[in-house]
C-alpha cells in the first residue's frame, strides 16, 4: 500500500519527535504538561495521526528546548 | 506592546516563506496553485495571521522544492 506523501511526512516528524523526547527523558505526559497541550496530543503527533500546527510545534519544541527545524531533520 | 511568542514565531515563518517564494520567482497566486491550497492562504501565512499545519507546509515546500526545515531557519 503506497502511503500518501503527506502521511509519510507526518510519520517522519512523529518519529523524530519521539526520538528527541526519549533522548531528553520526557514521557508523553510530562511533555504535554510542560508544553501545555492536551495529554493525548503528543502521542497522536508521534504516531503521525494528526497534522498539528506551527504553534503547537513551537510549544513542544520550547518544552524540549530545541529549535523547531530539528523536528524536520530527516 | 510585547507580542506573544507564538505570534512572533508565525511572523518569522511567514517572513521566511515570503523571502524564499520571491527568490524562487513565485507570486502568492502561482504558489497557492502549485501547492494546491486556497489562494489567500499563502498571504495569511506570510503575514503570520494563521498557524498552518505540517501538511500545508509540506505542500508549499514541495511546490518551492525546499525541505520544510528551511522555513524554520531563523
mmCIF file of N, CA and C in Angstrom:
data_model
loop_
_atom_site.group_PDB
_atom_site.id
_atom_site.type_symbol
_atom_site.label_atom_id
_atom_site.label_comp_id
_atom_site.label_asym_id
_atom_site.label_seq_id
_atom_site.Cartn_x
_atom_site.Cartn_y
_atom_site.Cartn_z
ATOM 1 N N UNK A 1 0.865 -1.179 0.000
ATOM 2 C CA UNK A 1 0.000 0.000 0.000
ATOM 3 C C UNK A 1 0.913 1.244 0.000
ATOM 4 N N UNK A 2 0.890 2.020 -1.125
ATOM 5 C CA UNK A 2 1.756 3.215 -1.188
ATOM 6 C C UNK A 2 1.084 4.329 -0.374
ATOM 7 N N UNK A 3 1.773 4.740 0.714
ATOM 8 C CA UNK A 3 1.134 5.737 1.583
ATOM 9 C C UNK A 3 1.234 7.107 0.956
ATOM 10 N N UNK A 4 0.236 7.921 1.151
ATOM 11 C CA UNK A 4 0.171 9.303 0.720
ATOM 12 C C UNK A 4 1.387 10.025 1.300
ATOM 13 N N UNK A 5 2.019 10.856 0.492
ATOM 14 C CA UNK A 5 3.236 11.576 0.907
ATOM 15 C C UNK A 5 3.013 12.376 2.181
ATOM 16 N N UNK A 6 1.828 12.952 2.298
ATOM 17 C CA UNK A 6 1.551 13.762 3.493
ATOM 18 C C UNK A 6 1.644 12.902 4.750
ATOM 19 N N UNK A 7 1.069 11.692 4.660
ATOM 20 C CA UNK A 7 1.088 10.803 5.832
ATOM 21 C C UNK A 7 2.530 10.432 6.157
ATOM 22 N N UNK A 8 3.341 10.235 5.104
ATOM 23 C CA UNK A 8 4.754 9.878 5.337
ATOM 24 C C UNK A 8 5.471 10.992 6.095
ATOM 25 N N UNK A 9 5.208 12.261 5.705
ATOM 26 C CA UNK A 9 5.867 13.382 6.379
ATOM 27 C C UNK A 9 5.435 13.427 7.840
ATOM 28 N N UNK A 10 4.138 13.249 8.078
ATOM 29 C CA UNK A 10 3.644 13.293 9.461
ATOM 30 C C UNK A 10 4.278 12.186 10.294
ATOM 31 N N UNK A 11 4.448 11.016 9.691
ATOM 32 C CA UNK A 11 5.069 9.905 10.438
ATOM 33 C C UNK A 11 6.540 10.202 10.741
ATOM 34 N N UNK A 12 7.224 10.810 9.765
ATOM 35 C CA UNK A 12 8.649 11.126 9.984
ATOM 36 C C UNK A 12 8.810 12.167 11.093
ATOM 37 N N UNK A 13 7.939 13.192 11.068
ATOM 38 C CA UNK A 13 8.002 14.212 12.123
ATOM 39 C C UNK A 13 7.706 13.559 13.469
ATOM 40 N N UNK A 14 6.712 12.676 13.475
ATOM 41 C CA UNK A 14 6.342 11.975 14.707
ATOM 42 C C UNK A 14 7.465 11.132 15.253
ATOM 43 N N UNK A 15 8.121 10.405 14.364
ATOM 44 C CA UNK A 15 9.236 9.547 14.802
ATOM 45 C C UNK A 15 10.376 10.392 15.357
ATOM 46 N N UNK A 16 10.607 11.529 14.691
ATOM 47 C CA UNK A 16 11.697 12.421 15.134
ATOM 48 C C UNK A 16 11.362 12.982 16.521
ATOM 49 N N UNK A 17 10.092 13.370 16.689
ATOM 50 C CA UNK A 17 9.671 13.916 17.994
ATOM 51 C C UNK A 17 9.863 12.862 19.083
ATOM 52 N N UNK A 18 9.438 11.644 18.806
ATOM 53 C CA UNK A 18 9.551 10.568 19.804
ATOM 54 C C UNK A 18 11.008 10.331 20.178
ATOM 55 N N UNK A 19 11.868 10.298 19.161
ATOM 56 C CA UNK A 19 13.311 10.065 19.385
ATOM 57 C C UNK A 19 13.874 11.142 20.314
ATOM 58 N N UNK A 20 13.576 12.417 20.001
ATOM 59 C CA UNK A 20 14.123 13.526 20.792
ATOM 60 C C UNK A 20 13.511 13.537 22.190
ATOM 61 N N UNK A 21 12.204 13.281 22.271
ATOM 62 C CA UNK A 21 11.526 13.277 23.580
ATOM 63 C C UNK A 21 12.187 12.262 24.516
ATOM 64 N N UNK A 22 12.446 11.052 23.966
ATOM 65 C CA UNK A 22 13.040 9.980 24.786
ATOM 66 C C UNK A 22 14.476 10.340 25.164
ATOM 67 N N UNK A 23 15.223 10.875 24.163
ATOM 68 C CA UNK A 23 16.615 11.297 24.450
ATOM 69 C C UNK A 23 16.645 12.300 25.610
ATOM 70 N N UNK A 24 15.628 13.173 25.646
ATOM 71 C CA UNK A 24 15.598 14.237 26.653
ATOM 72 C C UNK A 24 14.938 13.782 27.972
ATOM 73 N N UNK A 25 14.506 12.494 27.969
ATOM 74 C CA UNK A 25 13.979 11.937 29.219
ATOM 75 C C UNK A 25 12.562 12.375 29.574
ATOM 76 N N UNK A 26 11.771 12.772 28.560
ATOM 77 C CA UNK A 26 10.371 13.147 28.832
ATOM 78 C C UNK A 26 9.456 11.943 28.554
ATOM 79 N N UNK A 27 8.423 11.822 29.361
ATOM 80 C CA UNK A 27 7.331 10.912 28.980
ATOM 81 C C UNK A 27 6.381 11.748 28.117
ATOM 82 N N UNK A 28 5.456 11.087 27.420
ATOM 83 C CA UNK A 28 4.471 11.854 26.642
ATOM 84 C C UNK A 28 3.680 12.772 27.575
ATOM 85 N N UNK A 29 3.448 12.276 28.772
ATOM 86 C CA UNK A 29 2.626 13.032 29.732
ATOM 87 C C UNK A 29 3.365 14.290 30.217
ATOM 88 N N UNK A 30 4.630 14.122 30.600
ATOM 89 C CA UNK A 30 5.349 15.296 31.132
ATOM 90 C C UNK A 30 5.563 16.318 30.006
ATOM 91 N N UNK A 31 5.791 15.819 28.782
ATOM 92 C CA UNK A 31 5.973 16.757 27.670
ATOM 93 C C UNK A 31 4.684 17.523 27.402
ATOM 94 N N UNK A 32 3.562 16.806 27.405
ATOM 95 C CA UNK A 32 2.293 17.517 27.126
ATOM 96 C C UNK A 32 2.006 18.523 28.234
ATOM 97 N N UNK A 33 2.369 18.170 29.474
ATOM 98 C CA UNK A 33 2.169 19.110 30.603
ATOM 99 C C UNK A 33 3.043 20.347 30.421
ATOM 100 N N UNK A 34 4.336 20.124 30.164
ATOM 101 C CA UNK A 34 5.280 21.258 30.015
ATOM 102 C C UNK A 34 4.944 22.118 28.802
ATOM 103 N N UNK A 35 4.431 21.464 27.744
ATOM 104 C CA UNK A 35 4.125 22.223 26.523
ATOM 105 C C UNK A 35 2.732 22.850 26.595
ATOM 106 N N UNK A 36 1.992 22.441 27.678
ATOM 107 C CA UNK A 36 0.639 22.974 27.860
ATOM 108 C C UNK A 36 -0.273 22.629 26.684
ATOM 109 N N UNK A 37 -0.239 21.356 26.293
ATOM 110 C CA UNK A 37 -1.121 20.870 25.224
ATOM 111 C C UNK A 37 -1.855 19.638 25.756
ATOM 112 N N UNK A 38 -2.980 19.264 25.137
ATOM 113 C CA UNK A 38 -3.753 18.125 25.635
ATOM 114 C C UNK A 38 -2.922 16.846 25.731
ATOM 115 N N UNK A 39 -3.182 16.056 26.746
ATOM 116 C CA UNK A 39 -2.344 14.896 27.081
ATOM 117 C C UNK A 39 -2.164 13.939 25.906
ATOM 118 N N UNK A 40 -3.256 13.666 25.147
ATOM 119 C CA UNK A 40 -3.125 12.635 24.108
ATOM 120 C C UNK A 40 -2.502 13.171 22.830
ATOM 121 N N UNK A 41 -2.278 14.506 22.780
ATOM 122 C CA UNK A 41 -1.825 15.088 21.510
ATOM 123 C C UNK A 41 -0.389 14.675 21.167
ATOM 124 N N UNK A 42 0.458 14.529 22.175
ATOM 125 C CA UNK A 42 1.846 14.150 21.884
ATOM 126 C C UNK A 42 1.864 12.766 21.220
ATOM 127 N N UNK A 43 1.105 11.855 21.777
ATOM 128 C CA UNK A 43 1.057 10.501 21.203
ATOM 129 C C UNK A 43 0.514 10.507 19.783
ATOM 130 N N UNK A 44 -0.521 11.301 19.557
ATOM 131 C CA UNK A 44 -1.140 11.331 18.223
ATOM 132 C C UNK A 44 -0.178 11.946 17.207
ATOM 133 N N UNK A 45 0.591 12.953 17.633
ATOM 134 C CA UNK A 45 1.572 13.555 16.719
ATOM 135 C C UNK A 45 2.680 12.541 16.432
ATOM 136 N N UNK A 46 3.133 11.846 17.487
ATOM 137 C CA UNK A 46 4.221 10.874 17.303
ATOM 138 C C UNK A 46 3.822 9.734 16.377
ATOM 139 N N UNK A 47 2.532 9.364 16.396
ATOM 140 C CA UNK A 47 2.071 8.271 15.528
ATOM 141 C C UNK A 47 1.699 8.775 14.113
ATOM 142 N N UNK A 48 1.850 10.093 13.927
ATOM 143 C CA UNK A 48 1.532 10.641 12.602
ATOM 144 C C UNK A 48 0.042 10.683 12.328
ATOM 145 N N UNK A 49 -0.749 10.660 13.396
ATOM 146 C CA UNK A 49 -2.209 10.616 13.228
ATOM 147 C C UNK A 49 -2.802 11.993 12.951
ATOM 148 N N UNK A 50 -2.127 13.042 13.426
ATOM 149 C CA UNK A 50 -2.667 14.387 13.191
ATOM 150 C C UNK A 50 -1.598 15.292 12.602
ATOM 151 N N UNK A 51 -2.073 16.260 11.800
ATOM 152 C CA UNK A 51 -1.167 17.249 11.208
ATOM 153 C C UNK A 51 -1.258 18.498 12.056
ATOM 154 N N UNK A 52 -0.378 18.562 13.049
ATOM 155 C CA UNK A 52 -0.506 19.655 14.009
ATOM 156 C C UNK A 52 -0.021 20.975 13.422
ATOM 157 N N UNK A 53 -0.164 22.033 14.218
ATOM 158 C CA UNK A 53 0.135 23.379 13.712
ATOM 159 C C UNK A 53 1.516 23.866 14.151
ATOM 160 N N UNK A 54 1.951 24.951 13.503
ATOM 161 C CA UNK A 54 3.235 25.566 13.852
ATOM 162 C C UNK A 54 3.231 25.962 15.338
ATOM 163 N N UNK A 55 2.134 26.505 15.812
ATOM 164 C CA UNK A 55 2.065 26.975 17.209
ATOM 165 C C UNK A 55 2.255 25.816 18.178
ATOM 166 N N UNK A 56 1.606 24.681 17.910
ATOM 167 C CA UNK A 56 1.764 23.516 18.791
ATOM 168 C C UNK A 56 3.191 22.990 18.719
ATOM 169 N N UNK A 57 3.762 22.954 17.508
ATOM 170 C CA UNK A 57 5.160 22.528 17.370
ATOM 171 C C UNK A 57 6.064 23.452 18.190
ATOM 172 N N UNK A 58 5.753 24.742 18.167
ATOM 173 C CA UNK A 58 6.579 25.711 18.903
ATOM 174 C C UNK A 58 6.499 25.442 20.409
ATOM 175 N N UNK A 59 5.307 25.157 20.884
ATOM 176 C CA UNK A 59 5.151 24.872 22.327
ATOM 177 C C UNK A 59 5.932 23.616 22.712
ATOM 178 N N UNK A 60 5.838 22.595 21.872
ATOM 179 C CA UNK A 60 6.538 21.332 22.156
ATOM 180 C C UNK A 60 8.053 21.554 22.138
ATOM 181 N N UNK A 61 8.523 22.281 21.113
ATOM 182 C CA UNK A 61 9.973 22.477 20.973
ATOM 183 C C UNK A 61 10.516 23.371 22.088
ATOM 184 N N UNK A 62 9.686 24.308 22.551
ATOM 185 C CA UNK A 62 10.126 25.155 23.676
ATOM 186 C C UNK A 62 10.303 24.280 24.931
ATOM 187 N N UNK A 63 9.354 23.354 25.125
ATOM 188 C CA UNK A 63 9.438 22.459 26.293
ATOM 189 C C UNK A 63 10.650 21.536 26.189
ATOM 190 N N UNK A 64 10.970 21.120 24.968
ATOM 191 C CA UNK A 64 12.124 20.226 24.755
ATOM 192 C C UNK A 64 13.424 21.014 24.636
ATOM 193 N N UNK A 65 13.276 22.334 24.546
ATOM 194 C CA UNK A 65 14.443 23.217 24.378
ATOM 195 C C UNK A 65 15.244 22.903 23.108
ATOM 196 N N UNK A 66 14.510 22.764 22.008
ATOM 197 C CA UNK A 66 15.150 22.544 20.700
ATOM 198 C C UNK A 66 14.537 23.509 19.675
ATOM 199 N N UNK A 67 15.270 23.857 18.594
ATOM 200 C CA UNK A 67 14.668 24.652 17.526
ATOM 201 C C UNK A 67 13.668 23.799 16.738
ATOM 202 N N UNK A 68 12.606 24.423 16.242
ATOM 203 C CA UNK A 68 11.554 23.673 15.524
ATOM 204 C C UNK A 68 12.143 22.894 14.345
ATOM 205 N N UNK A 69 13.132 23.498 13.656
ATOM 206 C CA UNK A 69 13.664 22.840 12.445
ATOM 207 C C UNK A 69 14.202 21.435 12.741
ATOM 208 N N UNK A 70 14.582 21.203 14.002
ATOM 209 C CA UNK A 70 15.137 19.884 14.343
ATOM 210 C C UNK A 70 14.117 18.764 14.123
ATOM 211 N N UNK A 71 12.836 19.092 14.260
ATOM 212 C CA UNK A 71 11.801 18.072 14.033
ATOM 213 C C UNK A 71 11.679 17.707 12.558
ATOM 214 N N UNK A 72 12.304 18.540 11.715
ATOM 215 C CA UNK A 72 12.209 18.311 10.255
ATOM 216 C C UNK A 72 13.549 17.884 9.669
ATOM 217 N N UNK A 73 14.472 17.459 10.557
ATOM 218 C CA UNK A 73 15.779 16.978 10.083
ATOM 219 C C UNK A 73 15.692 15.500 9.737
ATOM 220 N N UNK A 74 15.203 15.207 8.593
ATOM 221 C CA UNK A 74 15.127 13.783 8.181
ATOM 222 C C UNK A 74 15.223 13.693 6.667
ATOM 223 N N UNK B 1 4.365 47.214 22.791
ATOM 224 C CA UNK B 1 3.455 46.083 23.013
ATOM 225 C C UNK B 1 4.270 44.796 22.806
ATOM 226 N N UNK B 2 4.499 44.020 23.897
ATOM 227 C CA UNK B 2 5.296 42.789 23.765
ATOM 228 C C UNK B 2 4.415 41.706 23.137
ATOM 229 N N UNK B 3 4.807 41.269 21.908
ATOM 230 C CA UNK B 3 3.943 40.306 21.215
ATOM 231 C C UNK B 3 4.115 38.931 21.816
ATOM 232 N N UNK B 4 3.028 38.136 21.826
ATOM 233 C CA UNK B 4 3.035 36.758 22.271
ATOM 234 C C UNK B 4 4.067 35.992 21.447
ATOM 235 N N UNK B 5 4.813 35.137 22.108
ATOM 236 C CA UNK B 5 5.879 34.379 21.429
ATOM 237 C C UNK B 5 5.360 33.576 20.246
ATOM 238 N N UNK B 6 4.172 33.046 20.384
ATOM 239 C CA UNK B 6 3.615 32.251 19.280
ATOM 240 C C UNK B 6 3.456 33.117 18.031
ATOM 241 N N UNK B 7 2.967 34.335 18.236
ATOM 242 C CA UNK B 7 2.751 35.238 17.095
ATOM 243 C C UNK B 7 4.098 35.571 16.451
ATOM 244 N N UNK B 8 5.114 35.730 17.299
ATOM 245 C CA UNK B 8 6.450 36.040 16.758
ATOM 246 C C UNK B 8 6.951 34.900 15.867
ATOM 247 N N UNK B 9 6.732 33.655 16.312
ATOM 248 C CA UNK B 9 7.194 32.514 15.503
ATOM 249 C C UNK B 9 6.445 32.493 14.171
ATOM 250 N N UNK B 10 5.139 32.703 14.225
ATOM 251 C CA UNK B 10 4.343 32.676 12.991
ATOM 252 C C UNK B 10 4.820 33.762 12.029
ATOM 253 N N UNK B 11 5.158 34.938 12.575
ATOM 254 C CA UNK B 11 5.629 36.035 11.716
ATOM 255 C C UNK B 11 6.987 35.692 11.098
ATOM 256 N N UNK B 12 7.856 35.052 11.889
ATOM 257 C CA UNK B 12 9.179 34.679 11.364
ATOM 258 C C UNK B 12 9.055 33.645 10.247
ATOM 259 N N UNK B 13 8.184 32.653 10.466
ATOM 260 C CA UNK B 13 7.978 31.627 9.425
ATOM 261 C C UNK B 13 7.405 32.297 8.175
ATOM 262 N N UNK B 14 6.464 33.221 8.389
ATOM 263 C CA UNK B 14 5.848 33.935 7.267
ATOM 264 C C UNK B 14 6.854 34.751 6.479
ATOM 265 N N UNK B 15 7.715 35.448 7.204
ATOM 266 C CA UNK B 15 8.739 36.270 6.532
ATOM 267 C C UNK B 15 9.692 35.380 5.733
ATOM 268 N N UNK B 16 10.046 34.247 6.348
ATOM 269 C CA UNK B 16 10.966 33.313 5.674
ATOM 270 C C UNK B 16 10.302 32.774 4.402
ATOM 271 N N UNK B 17 9.024 32.412 4.506
ATOM 272 C CA UNK B 17 8.304 31.887 3.332
ATOM 273 C C UNK B 17 8.277 32.940 2.223
ATOM 274 N N UNK B 18 7.967 34.171 2.578
ATOM 275 C CA UNK B 18 7.892 35.253 1.581
ATOM 276 C C UNK B 18 9.244 35.438 0.897
ATOM 277 N N UNK B 19 10.304 35.447 1.698
ATOM 278 C CA UNK B 19 11.667 35.631 1.165
ATOM 279 C C UNK B 19 11.976 34.538 0.140
ATOM 280 N N UNK B 20 11.708 33.284 0.513
ATOM 281 C CA UNK B 20 12.032 32.149 -0.371
ATOM 282 C C UNK B 20 11.129 32.167 -1.607
ATOM 283 N N UNK B 21 9.855 32.474 -1.390
ATOM 284 C CA UNK B 21 8.901 32.497 -2.514
ATOM 285 C C UNK B 21 9.379 33.498 -3.587
ATOM 286 N N UNK B 22 9.757 34.687 -3.125
ATOM 287 C CA UNK B 22 10.204 35.750 -4.046
ATOM 288 C C UNK B 22 11.512 35.335 -4.729
ATOM 289 N N UNK B 23 12.444 34.784 -3.925
ATOM 290 C CA UNK B 23 13.717 34.307 -4.505
ATOM 291 C C UNK B 23 13.458 33.301 -5.622
ATOM 292 N N UNK B 24 12.431 32.480 -5.448
ATOM 293 C CA UNK B 24 12.148 31.420 -6.414
ATOM 294 C C UNK B 24 11.222 31.894 -7.561
ATOM 295 N N UNK B 25 10.833 33.185 -7.444
ATOM 296 C CA UNK B 25 10.074 33.760 -8.545
ATOM 297 C C UNK B 25 8.600 33.380 -8.594
ATOM 298 N N UNK B 26 8.032 33.002 -7.441
ATOM 299 C CA UNK B 26 6.596 32.674 -7.390
ATOM 300 C C UNK B 26 5.813 33.902 -6.920
ATOM 301 N N UNK B 27 4.613 34.069 -7.480
ATOM 302 C CA UNK B 27 3.674 35.006 -6.858
ATOM 303 C C UNK B 27 2.907 34.203 -5.808
ATOM 304 N N UNK B 28 2.177 34.884 -4.937
ATOM 305 C CA UNK B 28 1.377 34.151 -3.955
ATOM 306 C C UNK B 28 0.382 33.248 -4.692
ATOM 307 N N UNK B 29 -0.104 33.775 -5.811
ATOM 308 C CA UNK B 29 -1.142 33.047 -6.548
ATOM 309 C C UNK B 29 -0.581 31.762 -7.176
ATOM 310 N N UNK B 30 0.577 31.888 -7.852
ATOM 311 C CA UNK B 30 1.135 30.691 -8.509
ATOM 312 C C UNK B 30 1.547 29.667 -7.455
ATOM 313 N N UNK B 31 2.063 30.147 -6.326
ATOM 314 C CA UNK B 31 2.458 29.204 -5.277
ATOM 315 C C UNK B 31 1.236 28.473 -4.720
ATOM 316 N N UNK B 32 0.166 29.230 -4.475
ATOM 317 C CA UNK B 32 -1.031 28.555 -3.919
ATOM 318 C C UNK B 32 -1.591 27.561 -4.936
ATOM 319 N N UNK B 33 -1.495 27.897 -6.225
ATOM 320 C CA UNK B 33 -1.972 26.980 -7.276
ATOM 321 C C UNK B 33 -1.115 25.720 -7.301
ATOM 322 N N UNK B 34 0.211 25.899 -7.330
ATOM 323 C CA UNK B 34 1.118 24.736 -7.394
ATOM 324 C C UNK B 34 1.039 23.879 -6.131
ATOM 325 N N UNK B 35 0.795 24.549 -4.987
ATOM 326 C CA UNK B 35 0.749 23.800 -3.720
ATOM 327 C C UNK B 35 -0.646 23.214 -3.475
ATOM 328 N N UNK B 36 -1.574 23.635 -4.366
ATOM 329 C CA UNK B 36 -2.959 23.154 -4.243
ATOM 330 C C UNK B 36 -3.579 23.526 -2.887
ATOM 331 N N UNK B 37 -3.415 24.797 -2.528
ATOM 332 C CA UNK B 37 -4.035 25.311 -1.290
ATOM 333 C C UNK B 37 -4.815 26.573 -1.649
ATOM 334 N N UNK B 38 -5.770 26.973 -0.809
ATOM 335 C CA UNK B 38 -6.594 28.147 -1.115
ATOM 336 C C UNK B 38 -5.752 29.404 -1.380
ATOM 337 N N UNK B 39 -6.229 30.208 -2.319
ATOM 338 C CA UNK B 39 -5.437 31.339 -2.836
ATOM 339 C C UNK B 39 -4.988 32.308 -1.738
ATOM 340 N N UNK B 40 -5.855 32.595 -0.771
ATOM 341 C CA UNK B 40 -5.496 33.608 0.226
ATOM 342 C C UNK B 40 -4.607 33.051 1.334
ATOM 343 N N UNK B 41 -4.425 31.710 1.328
ATOM 344 C CA UNK B 41 -3.722 31.099 2.465
ATOM 345 C C UNK B 41 -2.231 31.471 2.488
ATOM 346 N N UNK B 42 -1.621 31.581 1.309
ATOM 347 C CA UNK B 42 -0.194 31.915 1.282
ATOM 348 C C UNK B 42 0.015 33.295 1.922
ATOM 349 N N UNK B 43 -0.820 34.247 1.547
ATOM 350 C CA UNK B 43 -0.702 35.597 2.111
ATOM 351 C C UNK B 43 -0.914 35.598 3.611
ATOM 352 N N UNK B 44 -1.907 34.838 4.067
ATOM 353 C CA UNK B 44 -2.217 34.818 5.502
ATOM 354 C C UNK B 44 -1.069 34.178 6.287
ATOM 355 N N UNK B 45 -0.442 33.135 5.696
ATOM 356 C CA UNK B 45 0.706 32.505 6.370
ATOM 357 C C UNK B 45 1.878 33.492 6.407
ATOM 358 N N UNK B 46 2.105 34.172 5.270
ATOM 359 C CA UNK B 46 3.238 35.106 5.196
ATOM 360 C C UNK B 46 3.085 36.255 6.191
ATOM 361 N N UNK B 47 1.843 36.662 6.460
ATOM 362 C CA UNK B 47 1.617 37.769 7.409
ATOM 363 C C UNK B 47 1.540 37.267 8.856
ATOM 364 N N UNK B 48 1.719 35.949 9.039
ATOM 365 C CA UNK B 48 1.676 35.402 10.400
ATOM 366 C C UNK B 48 0.277 35.413 10.989
ATOM 367 N N UNK B 49 -0.729 35.457 10.123
ATOM 368 C CA UNK B 49 -2.124 35.550 10.606
ATOM 369 C C UNK B 49 -2.681 34.192 11.014
ATOM 370 N N UNK B 50 -2.154 33.126 10.412
ATOM 371 C CA UNK B 50 -2.667 31.802 10.762
ATOM 372 C C UNK B 50 -1.521 30.863 11.106
ATOM 373 N N UNK B 51 -1.824 29.886 11.995
ATOM 374 C CA UNK B 51 -0.844 28.881 12.373
ATOM 375 C C UNK B 51 -1.162 27.629 11.574
ATOM 376 N N UNK B 52 -0.532 27.543 10.403
ATOM 377 C CA UNK B 52 -0.902 26.468 9.491
ATOM 378 C C UNK B 52 -0.342 25.128 9.959
ATOM 379 N N UNK B 53 -0.684 24.073 9.224
ATOM 380 C CA UNK B 53 -0.320 22.718 9.657
ATOM 381 C C UNK B 53 0.911 22.197 8.922
ATOM 382 N N UNK B 54 1.441 21.100 9.460
ATOM 383 C CA UNK B 54 2.600 20.441 8.835
ATOM 384 C C UNK B 54 2.252 20.052 7.387
ATOM 385 N N UNK B 55 1.055 19.544 7.182
ATOM 386 C CA UNK B 55 0.664 19.086 5.834
ATOM 387 C C UNK B 55 0.667 20.235 4.834
ATOM 388 N N UNK B 56 0.137 21.384 5.245
ATOM 389 C CA UNK B 56 0.133 22.549 4.339
ATOM 390 C C UNK B 56 1.558 23.031 4.093
ATOM 391 N N UNK B 57 2.376 23.037 5.143
ATOM 392 C CA UNK B 57 3.783 23.427 4.964
ATOM 393 C C UNK B 57 4.467 22.475 3.975
ATOM 394 N N UNK B 58 4.139 21.193 4.077
ATOM 395 C CA UNK B 58 4.742 20.201 3.179
ATOM 396 C C UNK B 58 4.330 20.481 1.730
ATOM 397 N N UNK B 59 3.076 20.801 1.516
ATOM 398 C CA UNK B 59 2.611 21.100 0.146
ATOM 399 C C UNK B 59 3.319 22.334 -0.408
ATOM 400 N N UNK B 60 3.438 23.354 0.418
ATOM 401 C CA UNK B 60 4.104 24.598 -0.013
ATOM 402 C C UNK B 60 5.575 24.326 -0.320
ATOM 403 N N UNK B 61 6.244 23.586 0.571
ATOM 404 C CA UNK B 61 7.681 23.338 0.382
ATOM 405 C C UNK B 61 7.934 22.425 -0.812
ATOM 406 N N UNK B 62 7.008 21.520 -1.080
ATOM 407 C CA UNK B 62 7.153 20.658 -2.260
ATOM 408 C C UNK B 62 7.068 21.526 -3.531
ATOM 409 N N UNK B 63 6.122 22.486 -3.522
ATOM 410 C CA UNK B 63 5.963 23.384 -4.680
ATOM 411 C C UNK B 63 7.204 24.270 -4.858
ATOM 412 N N UNK B 64 7.803 24.683 -3.742
ATOM 413 C CA UNK B 64 9.004 25.530 -3.786
ATOM 414 C C UNK B 64 10.272 24.708 -3.942
ATOM 415 N N UNK B 65 10.106 23.383 -3.815
ATOM 416 C CA UNK B 65 11.251 22.465 -3.909
ATOM 417 C C UNK B 65 12.314 22.754 -2.840
ATOM 418 N N UNK B 66 11.850 22.899 -1.611
ATOM 419 C CA UNK B 66 12.773 23.096 -0.482
ATOM 420 C C UNK B 66 12.368 22.147 0.639
ATOM 421 N N UNK B 67 13.331 21.782 1.541
ATOM 422 C CA UNK B 67 12.951 20.996 2.712
ATOM 423 C C UNK B 67 12.185 21.879 3.698
ATOM 424 N N UNK B 68 11.229 21.289 4.419
ATOM 425 C CA UNK B 68 10.393 22.067 5.345
ATOM 426 C C UNK B 68 11.248 22.815 6.367
ATOM 427 N N UNK B 69 12.351 22.203 6.830
ATOM 428 C CA UNK B 69 13.152 22.826 7.896
ATOM 429 C C UNK B 69 13.659 24.211 7.496
ATOM 430 N N UNK B 70 13.754 24.449 6.160
ATOM 431 C CA UNK B 70 14.270 25.747 5.699
ATOM 432 C C UNK B 70 13.367 26.898 6.142
ATOM 433 N N UNK B 71 12.063 26.601 6.303
ATOM 434 C CA UNK B 71 11.147 27.654 6.746
ATOM 435 C C UNK B 71 11.369 28.015 8.211
ATOM 436 N N UNK B 72 12.115 27.154 8.910
ATOM 437 C CA UNK B 72 12.353 27.390 10.350
ATOM 438 C C UNK B 72 13.803 27.777 10.616
ATOM 439 N N UNK B 73 14.520 28.161 9.541
ATOM 440 C CA UNK B 73 15.913 28.604 9.711
ATOM 441 C C UNK B 73 15.941 30.089 10.034
ATOM 442 N N UNK B 74 15.733 30.402 11.275
ATOM 443 C CA UNK B 74 15.802 31.823 11.667
ATOM 444 C C UNK B 74 16.259 31.937 13.119
#
